[in-house]
Amino acid sequence: MSNINQMPHEEGIDHSLSLIREGYMYILNRCHGFQSNIFETRLLGKKVICMRGSEAAEVFYDTEKFKRENAAPNRVIQTLFGKNGVQTLDGESHKHRKEMFMSIMSPEELEKLTGVIEEQWESAVNKWEGMEEVVLYEEVKEILCRSACQWAGVPVEEDKIKGLTKDLGVMFESVAVIGPKHWMGRNARNQAEKWMEEIIDKVREGKENPPQHSVLYRFAWHRDLKGNLLDPEVAAVEVINILRPIVAVAIYINFIALAVHHYPEEKKKLNSSDEKYTHMFVQEVRRFYPFFPFVAAVVKEDFAWKGYYFEEGTLTFLDIYGTNHDPENWENPELFSPLRFMERKESLYDFIPQGGGDYFMGHRCAGEWITIEIMKISADYLANLIEYEIPDQDLSFSMVSIPSIPHSKIVIKNVKRRT
């Protein structure tokens, strides 16, 4: 190829320890150092290209240039995605499976879910009013686990809810850790999949009868491109891949509480404003705070972009956090300002807290609309519908730990329903 530029390159044999030490800031720090939105490094013994920014996101989500097969590390497969989950597929197989996910994202189903979420928030507030203190992160995970199972048509006995909440939580909490907690995440994924596989079998045998439009029903009876029912193991993986991300929204809800506490002027605006401002506030929480740091893909075949050479088979990371804080697209990106969404033009590539590109054809998170609706309801409760105190505690959050959660998990006291 002619006119190929030398890509900025991080010297050294391997930089995996630097990634562990720097977390969300690893790619961003090097982009600043190289004065470039793209560079090459070595991680876990492999050459890796790292990119950030809307232009990088646009090429990254081009399915002619990148694929997901063999992109995610095994530790991510074993905890977060599950074996043969939709996030690991490409081409027609991915498109067909993604349609299954998008089929449950209709306005009617979203309305059902929001109703369930509100019911569970009400039940939780009733309980919290009698508690000396509430660890918000843990309590919200249970709210979301109950809501996800009820909406998805998944039968769960009351005495199993706390255990299931813990299992779904540790799946996303253990992705980047080393040692016992990571293996807890793997074990939780295995246990949950086995439990769900048994439920799938019962549905197909007529022993369980979930509502026809529910997640459980649709996924249990979904057929692949050859017209065959999904293997029970795969159907189980995908039902878990609905429940687990809903519970993970607890991370964002903790950051909502943090923003309401740190920016009292925002709380006043939420008190007095309409749903439009709540939507802007939620979007800014998703942009401003760390969720997951980057996503991975593999170069499908050799190509050149912006004068740089991408070799087939090269692992490539797109910086999610860095793209959402890119000063080329966001004015004063380190300031928390919901009003930046007032007249913002929609883009598939510069605002990517849950991935970029098209929902149906690409790998953007199918549940992004669910996340937004859950956050809007939760913001209303935390800013308007309940009163509470936040005692002295460590409200800081790490830019190294992945995922990042305020260290105290936000303890609240004297919860009362606002009259």
Short mmCIF file of C-alpha atoms in Angstrom, two decimals:
data_model
loop_
_atom_site.label_atom_id
_atom_site.label_comp_id
_atom_site.label_asym_id
_atom_site.label_seq_id
_atom_site.Cartn_x
_atom_site.Cartn_y
_atom_site.Cartn_z
CA MET A 1 0.00 0.00 0.00
CA SER A 2 1.28 3.46 -0.90
CA ASN A 3 1.24 6.58 1.32
CA ILE A 4 1.22 4.57 4.55
CA ASN A 5 2.23 6.48 7.69
CA GLN A 6 4.04 5.05 10.68
CA MET A 7 1.45 4.62 13.46
CA PRO A 8 2.47 6.09 16.85
CA HIS A 9 3.93 3.15 18.74
CA GLU A 10 4.34 2.48 22.45
CA GLU A 11 7.81 1.06 23.05
CA GLY A 12 8.25 -2.03 25.21
CA ILE A 13 7.55 -5.74 25.26
CA ASP A 14 4.11 -5.61 26.91
CA HIS A 15 1.94 -2.99 28.62
CA SER A 16 -0.75 -5.12 30.25
CA LEU A 17 0.31 -3.96 33.73
CA SER A 18 -0.02 -0.34 32.62
CA LEU A 19 -3.56 -1.06 31.44
CA ILE A 20 -4.38 -2.57 34.84
CA ARG A 21 -2.81 0.40 36.67
CA GLU A 22 -4.45 3.11 34.54
CA GLY A 23 -7.84 1.57 33.75
CA TYR A 24 -10.17 4.00 31.99
CA MET A 25 -7.33 6.44 31.37
CA TYR A 26 -4.92 4.02 29.66
CA ILE A 27 -5.88 4.85 26.05
CA LEU A 28 -6.69 8.48 26.80
CA ASN A 29 -3.31 9.08 28.46
CA ARG A 30 -1.43 7.76 25.43
CA CYS A 31 -3.58 9.68 22.97
CA HIS A 32 -2.61 12.82 24.87
CA GLY A 33 1.03 11.78 24.96
CA PHE A 34 1.24 10.94 21.26
CA GLN A 35 -1.03 13.85 20.29
CA SER A 36 -2.87 11.28 18.21
CA ASN A 37 -6.24 9.52 18.38
CA ILE A 38 -4.63 6.26 17.32
CA PHE A 39 -1.57 4.32 18.47
CA GLU A 40 -0.16 0.79 18.57
CA THR A 41 0.84 -1.10 21.71
CA ARG A 42 1.24 -4.66 23.00
CA LEU A 43 -1.16 -6.21 25.51
CA LEU A 44 -1.16 -9.82 26.74
CA GLY A 45 1.57 -10.56 24.22
CA LYS A 46 -0.44 -9.29 21.24
CA LYS A 47 -0.15 -6.27 19.00
CA VAL A 48 -3.13 -4.02 19.68
CA ILE A 49 -4.32 -0.87 17.94
CA CYS A 50 -6.09 1.63 20.23
CA MET A 51 -8.34 4.41 18.91
CA ARG A 52 -10.68 7.08 20.19
CA GLY A 53 -13.04 9.69 18.73
CA SER A 54 -16.09 9.74 16.47
CA GLU A 55 -14.14 9.09 13.26
CA ALA A 56 -12.45 6.11 14.88
CA ALA A 57 -15.83 4.84 16.09
CA GLU A 58 -17.29 5.11 12.59
CA VAL A 59 -14.57 2.92 11.05
CA PHE A 60 -14.56 0.58 14.07
CA TYR A 61 -18.26 -0.19 13.58
CA ASP A 62 -17.85 -0.81 9.85
CA THR A 63 -18.63 -4.51 9.59
CA GLU A 64 -16.68 -4.74 6.34
CA LYS A 65 -13.50 -3.77 8.20
CA PHE A 66 -13.90 -5.31 11.66
CA LYS A 67 -15.34 -8.49 13.14
CA ARG A 68 -16.15 -9.64 16.69
CA GLU A 69 -15.21 -13.31 16.39
CA ASN A 70 -12.21 -14.02 18.66
CA ALA A 71 -12.04 -10.36 19.70
CA ALA A 72 -13.22 -10.52 23.32
CA PRO A 73 -10.74 -12.08 25.77
CA ASN A 74 -11.81 -15.40 27.23
CA ARG A 75 -12.28 -13.83 30.69
CA VAL A 76 -14.92 -11.53 29.14
CA ILE A 77 -16.67 -14.44 27.43
CA GLN A 78 -16.69 -16.47 30.64
CA THR A 79 -18.17 -13.70 32.78
CA LEU A 80 -19.86 -10.98 30.74
CA PHE A 81 -20.95 -12.25 27.31
CA GLY A 82 -21.31 -16.01 27.65
CA LYS A 83 -20.21 -18.53 25.04
CA ASN A 84 -21.73 -17.94 21.58
CA GLY A 85 -23.58 -14.83 22.77
CA VAL A 86 -24.76 -12.21 20.30
CA GLN A 87 -21.78 -9.94 21.06
CA THR A 88 -19.40 -12.55 19.59
CA LEU A 89 -21.20 -13.03 16.26
CA ASP A 90 -20.68 -11.48 12.82
CA GLY A 91 -22.49 -11.20 9.50
CA GLU A 92 -25.90 -12.74 8.92
CA SER A 93 -25.70 -14.78 12.13
CA HIS A 94 -25.27 -11.60 14.14
CA LYS A 95 -27.99 -9.74 12.24
CA HIS A 96 -30.48 -12.57 12.74
CA ARG A 97 -29.69 -12.93 16.46
CA LYS A 98 -29.78 -9.17 16.97
CA GLU A 99 -33.27 -9.08 15.45
CA MET A 100 -34.35 -11.40 18.26
CA PHE A 101 -33.10 -8.85 20.80
CA MET A 102 -34.60 -5.87 19.00
CA SER A 103 -37.99 -7.62 18.78
CA ILE A 104 -38.45 -7.06 22.54
CA MET A 105 -37.57 -3.36 22.36
CA SER A 106 -40.96 -2.21 21.09
CA PRO A 107 -42.69 0.79 22.69
CA GLU A 108 -45.25 -1.59 24.20
CA GLU A 109 -42.59 -3.74 25.88
CA LEU A 110 -40.66 -0.69 27.10
CA GLU A 111 -43.88 0.65 28.63
CA LYS A 112 -44.42 -2.68 30.40
CA LEU A 113 -40.88 -2.58 31.76
CA THR A 114 -41.17 0.98 33.04
CA GLY A 115 -44.36 0.01 34.84
CA VAL A 116 -42.57 -2.89 36.51
CA ILE A 117 -39.61 -0.68 37.45
CA GLU A 118 -41.92 1.86 39.10
CA GLU A 119 -43.66 -0.91 41.06
CA GLN A 120 -40.34 -2.24 42.31
CA TRP A 121 -39.12 1.23 43.27
CA GLU A 122 -42.33 1.73 45.27
CA SER A 123 -41.83 -1.58 47.09
CA ALA A 124 -38.21 -0.72 47.81
CA VAL A 125 -39.08 2.70 49.23
CA ASN A 126 -41.65 1.08 51.54
CA LYS A 127 -38.89 -1.21 52.82
CA TRP A 128 -36.24 1.52 53.08
CA GLU A 129 -38.47 3.71 55.27
CA GLY A 130 -38.05 1.08 57.99
CA MET A 131 -34.29 0.63 57.57
CA GLU A 132 -31.61 2.44 59.57
CA GLU A 133 -29.45 2.81 56.49
CA VAL A 134 -29.57 1.74 52.85
CA VAL A 135 -26.59 0.75 50.69
CA LEU A 136 -28.01 2.16 47.48
CA TYR A 137 -25.95 0.17 44.98
CA GLU A 138 -26.85 -3.19 46.52
CA GLU A 139 -30.52 -2.31 46.96
CA VAL A 140 -30.86 -0.99 43.40
CA LYS A 141 -29.31 -4.16 41.98
CA GLU A 142 -32.11 -6.10 43.68
CA ILE A 143 -34.76 -3.69 42.35
CA LEU A 144 -33.43 -4.25 38.84
CA CYS A 145 -33.08 -8.02 39.21
CA ARG A 146 -36.69 -8.32 40.35
CA SER A 147 -37.83 -6.02 37.54
CA ALA A 148 -35.83 -7.80 34.85
CA CYS A 149 -37.14 -11.24 35.81
CA GLN A 150 -40.75 -10.09 36.08
CA TRP A 151 -40.63 -8.29 32.72
CA ALA A 152 -38.75 -11.10 30.98
CA GLY A 153 -41.21 -13.74 32.22
CA VAL A 154 -38.50 -15.59 34.15
CA PRO A 155 -39.90 -17.42 37.20
CA VAL A 156 -37.81 -16.87 40.34
CA GLU A 157 -38.74 -17.98 43.85
CA GLU A 158 -38.61 -15.22 46.45
CA ASP A 159 -35.88 -16.91 48.47
CA LYS A 160 -33.68 -17.09 45.33
CA ILE A 161 -33.80 -13.38 44.41
CA LYS A 162 -30.86 -12.23 46.53
CA GLY A 163 -28.68 -15.07 45.25
CA LEU A 164 -29.59 -14.34 41.63
CA THR A 165 -28.95 -10.62 42.17
CA LYS A 166 -25.50 -11.43 43.51
CA ASP A 167 -24.73 -13.78 40.60
CA LEU A 168 -25.83 -11.31 37.93
CA GLY A 169 -23.89 -8.54 39.63
CA VAL A 170 -20.62 -10.39 39.98
CA MET A 171 -20.70 -11.22 36.25
CA PHE A 172 -20.00 -7.59 35.34
CA GLU A 173 -18.09 -6.72 38.51
CA SER A 174 -15.47 -9.44 37.94
CA VAL A 175 -14.53 -8.87 34.29
CA ALA A 176 -11.33 -6.92 34.92
CA VAL A 177 -10.27 -8.22 38.32
CA ILE A 178 -7.64 -10.86 38.96
CA GLY A 179 -7.95 -13.66 41.48
CA PRO A 180 -10.86 -15.13 43.48
CA LYS A 181 -13.49 -12.53 42.51
CA HIS A 182 -12.91 -13.22 38.81
CA TRP A 183 -13.46 -16.92 39.39
CA MET A 184 -16.60 -16.05 41.36
CA GLY A 185 -17.83 -14.30 38.22
CA ARG A 186 -17.14 -17.32 36.06
CA ASN A 187 -18.86 -19.62 38.54
CA ALA A 188 -21.86 -17.27 38.76
CA ARG A 189 -22.21 -17.25 34.96
CA ASN A 190 -22.03 -21.07 34.85
CA GLN A 191 -24.60 -21.48 37.62
CA ALA A 192 -27.01 -18.95 36.10
CA GLU A 193 -26.75 -20.49 32.64
CA LYS A 194 -27.41 -23.99 34.00
CA TRP A 195 -30.47 -22.71 35.89
CA MET A 196 -31.74 -20.86 32.82
CA GLU A 197 -31.14 -23.85 30.55
CA GLU A 198 -33.42 -25.91 32.80
CA ILE A 199 -36.11 -23.23 32.50
CA ILE A 200 -35.73 -23.16 28.68
CA ASP A 201 -36.24 -26.93 28.62
CA LYS A 202 -39.37 -26.61 30.77
CA VAL A 203 -40.80 -23.98 28.41
CA ARG A 204 -40.24 -26.24 25.42
CA GLU A 205 -41.76 -29.19 27.28
CA GLY A 206 -44.85 -27.13 28.20
CA LYS A 207 -44.06 -27.21 31.92
CA GLU A 208 -43.51 -23.43 32.03
CA ASN A 209 -45.78 -21.04 30.15
CA PRO A 210 -44.35 -17.52 30.03
CA PRO A 211 -46.35 -14.76 28.28
CA GLN A 212 -46.05 -15.03 24.49
CA HIS A 213 -44.42 -11.63 24.05
CA SER A 214 -41.96 -12.08 26.91
CA VAL A 215 -38.21 -12.44 26.57
CA LEU A 216 -38.27 -15.99 27.88
CA TYR A 217 -40.92 -17.12 25.41
CA ARG A 218 -39.34 -15.43 22.37
CA PHE A 219 -35.84 -16.63 23.15
CA ALA A 220 -36.92 -20.18 23.99
CA TRP A 221 -38.69 -20.51 20.63
CA HIS A 222 -36.28 -18.49 18.48
CA ARG A 223 -34.98 -20.30 15.39
CA ASP A 224 -31.60 -19.78 13.78
CA LEU A 225 -30.88 -19.14 10.08
CA LYS A 226 -31.29 -22.86 9.36
CA GLY A 227 -34.72 -22.95 10.98
CA ASN A 228 -33.55 -24.83 14.07
CA LEU A 229 -34.33 -23.86 17.63
CA LEU A 230 -31.34 -22.36 19.40
CA ASP A 231 -29.41 -24.85 21.48
CA PRO A 232 -30.77 -24.62 25.04
CA GLU A 233 -27.30 -23.52 26.20
CA VAL A 234 -27.27 -20.61 23.74
CA ALA A 235 -30.87 -19.59 24.50
CA ALA A 236 -29.94 -19.58 28.20
CA VAL A 237 -26.89 -17.38 27.50
CA GLU A 238 -29.04 -14.84 25.68
CA VAL A 239 -31.74 -14.65 28.36
CA ILE A 240 -28.97 -14.01 30.89
CA ASN A 241 -27.69 -11.35 28.46
CA ILE A 242 -30.98 -9.52 29.02
CA LEU A 243 -31.07 -9.89 32.81
CA ARG A 244 -27.40 -9.12 33.50
CA PRO A 245 -27.23 -5.76 31.63
CA ILE A 246 -30.42 -4.54 33.29
CA VAL A 247 -28.89 -5.21 36.72
CA ALA A 248 -25.71 -3.42 35.57
CA VAL A 249 -27.72 -0.19 35.21
CA ALA A 250 -27.28 -0.01 39.00
CA ILE A 251 -23.85 1.47 38.26
CA TYR A 252 -25.43 4.39 36.41
CA ILE A 253 -28.07 4.83 39.12
CA ASN A 254 -25.34 5.18 41.73
CA PHE A 255 -23.82 7.91 39.58
CA ILE A 256 -27.24 9.58 39.32
CA ALA A 257 -27.32 9.75 43.13
CA LEU A 258 -23.78 11.09 43.14
CA ALA A 259 -24.61 13.78 40.58
CA VAL A 260 -27.75 14.83 42.48
CA HIS A 261 -25.59 15.14 45.62
CA HIS A 262 -22.59 16.87 44.04
CA TYR A 263 -24.61 19.25 41.84
CA PRO A 264 -27.52 20.55 43.95
CA GLU A 265 -28.44 23.01 41.19
CA GLU A 266 -29.18 19.99 38.99
CA LYS A 267 -31.48 18.59 41.65
CA LYS A 268 -33.41 21.87 41.60
CA LYS A 269 -33.75 21.67 37.84
CA LEU A 270 -34.96 18.07 38.08
CA ASN A 271 -37.50 19.21 40.67
CA SER A 272 -38.91 21.90 38.45
CA SER A 273 -38.34 20.68 34.92
CA ASP A 274 -40.17 18.42 32.55
CA GLU A 275 -39.16 15.03 31.18
CA LYS A 276 -36.95 16.68 28.56
CA TYR A 277 -34.54 17.95 31.19
CA THR A 278 -34.56 14.60 32.97
CA HIS A 279 -33.60 12.99 29.66
CA MET A 280 -30.73 15.46 29.19
CA PHE A 281 -29.57 14.86 32.76
CA VAL A 282 -29.56 11.09 32.25
CA GLN A 283 -27.63 11.39 29.00
CA GLU A 284 -25.01 13.56 30.68
CA VAL A 285 -24.61 11.00 33.47
CA ARG A 286 -23.99 8.37 30.79
CA ARG A 287 -21.47 10.59 29.03
CA PHE A 288 -19.66 12.01 32.05
CA TYR A 289 -19.16 9.07 34.40
CA PRO A 290 -17.19 5.89 33.63
CA PHE A 291 -19.13 2.76 32.74
CA PHE A 292 -17.05 0.34 30.65
CA PRO A 293 -13.78 1.63 29.22
CA PHE A 294 -13.44 0.19 25.73
CA VAL A 295 -14.72 -2.42 23.27
CA ALA A 296 -12.75 -4.85 21.15
CA ALA A 297 -12.84 -6.03 17.54
CA VAL A 298 -10.48 -7.74 15.10
CA VAL A 299 -9.44 -6.39 11.69
CA LYS A 300 -11.37 -8.42 9.12
CA GLU A 301 -9.00 -7.87 6.19
CA ASP A 302 -6.13 -5.51 5.38
CA PHE A 303 -7.14 -1.88 4.85
CA ALA A 304 -5.77 1.65 5.20
CA TRP A 305 -7.45 4.47 7.10
CA LYS A 306 -6.16 8.02 7.54
CA GLY A 307 -2.84 6.85 6.14
CA TYR A 308 -2.46 4.04 8.69
CA TYR A 309 -2.26 0.36 7.86
CA PHE A 310 -4.57 -2.13 9.58
CA GLU A 311 -3.42 -5.71 9.14
CA GLU A 312 -5.90 -8.59 9.06
CA GLY A 313 -6.27 -10.25 12.44
CA THR A 314 -5.07 -7.28 14.52
CA LEU A 315 -6.91 -6.79 17.80
CA THR A 316 -8.30 -3.24 18.05
CA PHE A 317 -9.74 -1.33 21.01
CA LEU A 318 -12.12 1.61 20.72
CA ASP A 319 -11.96 3.93 23.73
CA ILE A 320 -15.54 4.40 24.94
CA TYR A 321 -14.72 6.73 27.83
CA GLY A 322 -12.23 8.76 25.79
CA THR A 323 -14.66 9.21 22.90
CA ASN A 324 -17.33 10.49 25.27
CA HIS A 325 -14.76 13.01 26.58
CA ASP A 326 -13.20 13.95 23.25
CA PRO A 327 -12.79 17.77 23.15
CA GLU A 328 -13.16 17.67 19.36
CA ASN A 329 -16.83 16.79 19.84
CA TRP A 330 -17.62 17.93 23.39
CA GLU A 331 -17.02 21.46 24.65
CA ASN A 332 -15.45 21.39 28.12
CA PRO A 333 -15.88 17.60 28.33
CA GLU A 334 -14.75 17.45 31.98
CA LEU A 335 -17.65 19.65 33.09
CA PHE A 336 -20.98 18.06 34.07
CA SER A 337 -23.52 19.93 31.94
CA PRO A 338 -26.84 18.35 30.90
CA LEU A 339 -27.66 21.41 28.80
CA ARG A 340 -25.07 20.27 26.24
CA PHE A 341 -27.79 17.86 25.06
CA MET A 342 -30.34 20.65 24.55
CA GLU A 343 -29.69 21.17 20.83
CA ARG A 344 -27.31 18.32 20.17
CA LYS A 345 -27.61 16.66 16.77
CA GLU A 346 -27.94 12.91 17.05
CA SER A 347 -24.85 10.96 16.07
CA LEU A 348 -24.15 7.24 15.98
CA TYR A 349 -20.47 7.69 16.73
CA ASP A 350 -19.56 10.55 19.11
CA PHE A 351 -21.82 9.57 22.03
CA ILE A 352 -21.20 5.88 22.64
CA PRO A 353 -21.57 4.93 26.34
CA GLN A 354 -23.06 1.59 25.26
CA GLY A 355 -21.38 1.26 21.87
CA GLY A 356 -21.87 3.00 18.54
CA GLY A 357 -23.28 2.39 15.11
CA ASP A 358 -26.69 1.06 14.13
CA TYR A 359 -28.86 -0.96 16.49
CA PHE A 360 -30.08 -3.47 13.94
CA MET A 361 -27.08 -3.89 11.65
CA GLY A 362 -24.24 -3.22 14.10
CA HIS A 363 -23.08 -3.95 17.62
CA ARG A 364 -24.65 -1.03 19.47
CA CYS A 365 -26.23 -2.28 22.70
CA ALA A 366 -29.79 -3.46 22.04
CA GLY A 367 -30.82 -2.43 25.54
CA GLU A 368 -29.74 1.20 25.39
CA TRP A 369 -33.35 2.42 25.36
CA ILE A 370 -34.03 0.25 28.41
CA THR A 371 -31.08 1.83 30.22
CA ILE A 372 -32.34 5.35 29.53
CA GLU A 373 -35.89 4.62 30.71
CA ILE A 374 -34.70 2.94 33.92
CA MET A 375 -32.40 5.87 34.64
CA LYS A 376 -35.16 8.43 34.09
CA ILE A 377 -37.45 6.69 36.57
CA SER A 378 -34.61 6.34 39.08
CA ALA A 379 -33.59 9.99 38.72
CA ASP A 380 -37.18 11.00 39.49
CA TYR A 381 -37.15 8.98 42.70
CA LEU A 382 -33.71 10.15 43.83
CA ALA A 383 -34.36 13.83 43.08
CA ASN A 384 -38.12 14.24 43.57
CA LEU A 385 -40.06 11.40 45.12
CA ILE A 386 -38.03 10.54 48.22
CA GLU A 387 -36.05 12.44 50.85
CA TYR A 388 -32.92 11.02 52.46
CA GLU A 389 -29.65 11.96 54.10
CA ILE A 390 -26.18 11.12 52.83
CA PRO A 391 -23.90 10.74 55.87
CA ASP A 392 -20.14 11.22 55.71
CA GLN A 393 -18.60 8.47 53.56
CA ASP A 394 -16.12 7.90 50.75
CA LEU A 395 -18.03 9.05 47.67
CA SER A 396 -14.96 9.03 45.44
CA PHE A 397 -14.75 6.62 42.53
CA SER A 398 -11.75 5.03 40.88
CA MET A 399 -10.65 5.53 37.29
CA VAL A 400 -8.68 2.29 37.64
CA SER A 401 -11.26 -0.21 38.92
CA ILE A 402 -13.46 -1.56 36.13
CA PRO A 403 -16.37 -1.09 36.38
CA SER A 404 -16.07 2.01 38.54
CA ILE A 405 -18.52 2.40 41.42
CA PRO A 406 -18.40 5.01 44.23
CA HIS A 407 -16.34 3.40 46.98
CA SER A 408 -19.07 3.56 49.64
CA LYS A 409 -21.70 2.32 47.14
CA ILE A 410 -23.61 5.39 48.45
CA VAL A 411 -25.12 4.88 51.87
CA ILE A 412 -28.35 6.82 52.52
CA LYS A 413 -30.26 7.21 55.79
CA ASN A 414 -33.68 8.35 57.03
CA VAL A 415 -35.42 7.59 53.77
CA LYS A 416 -38.90 9.09 53.60
CA ARG A 417 -41.43 9.38 50.84
CA ARG A 418 -41.82 13.02 49.85
CA THR A 419 -45.36 14.30 50.44
#
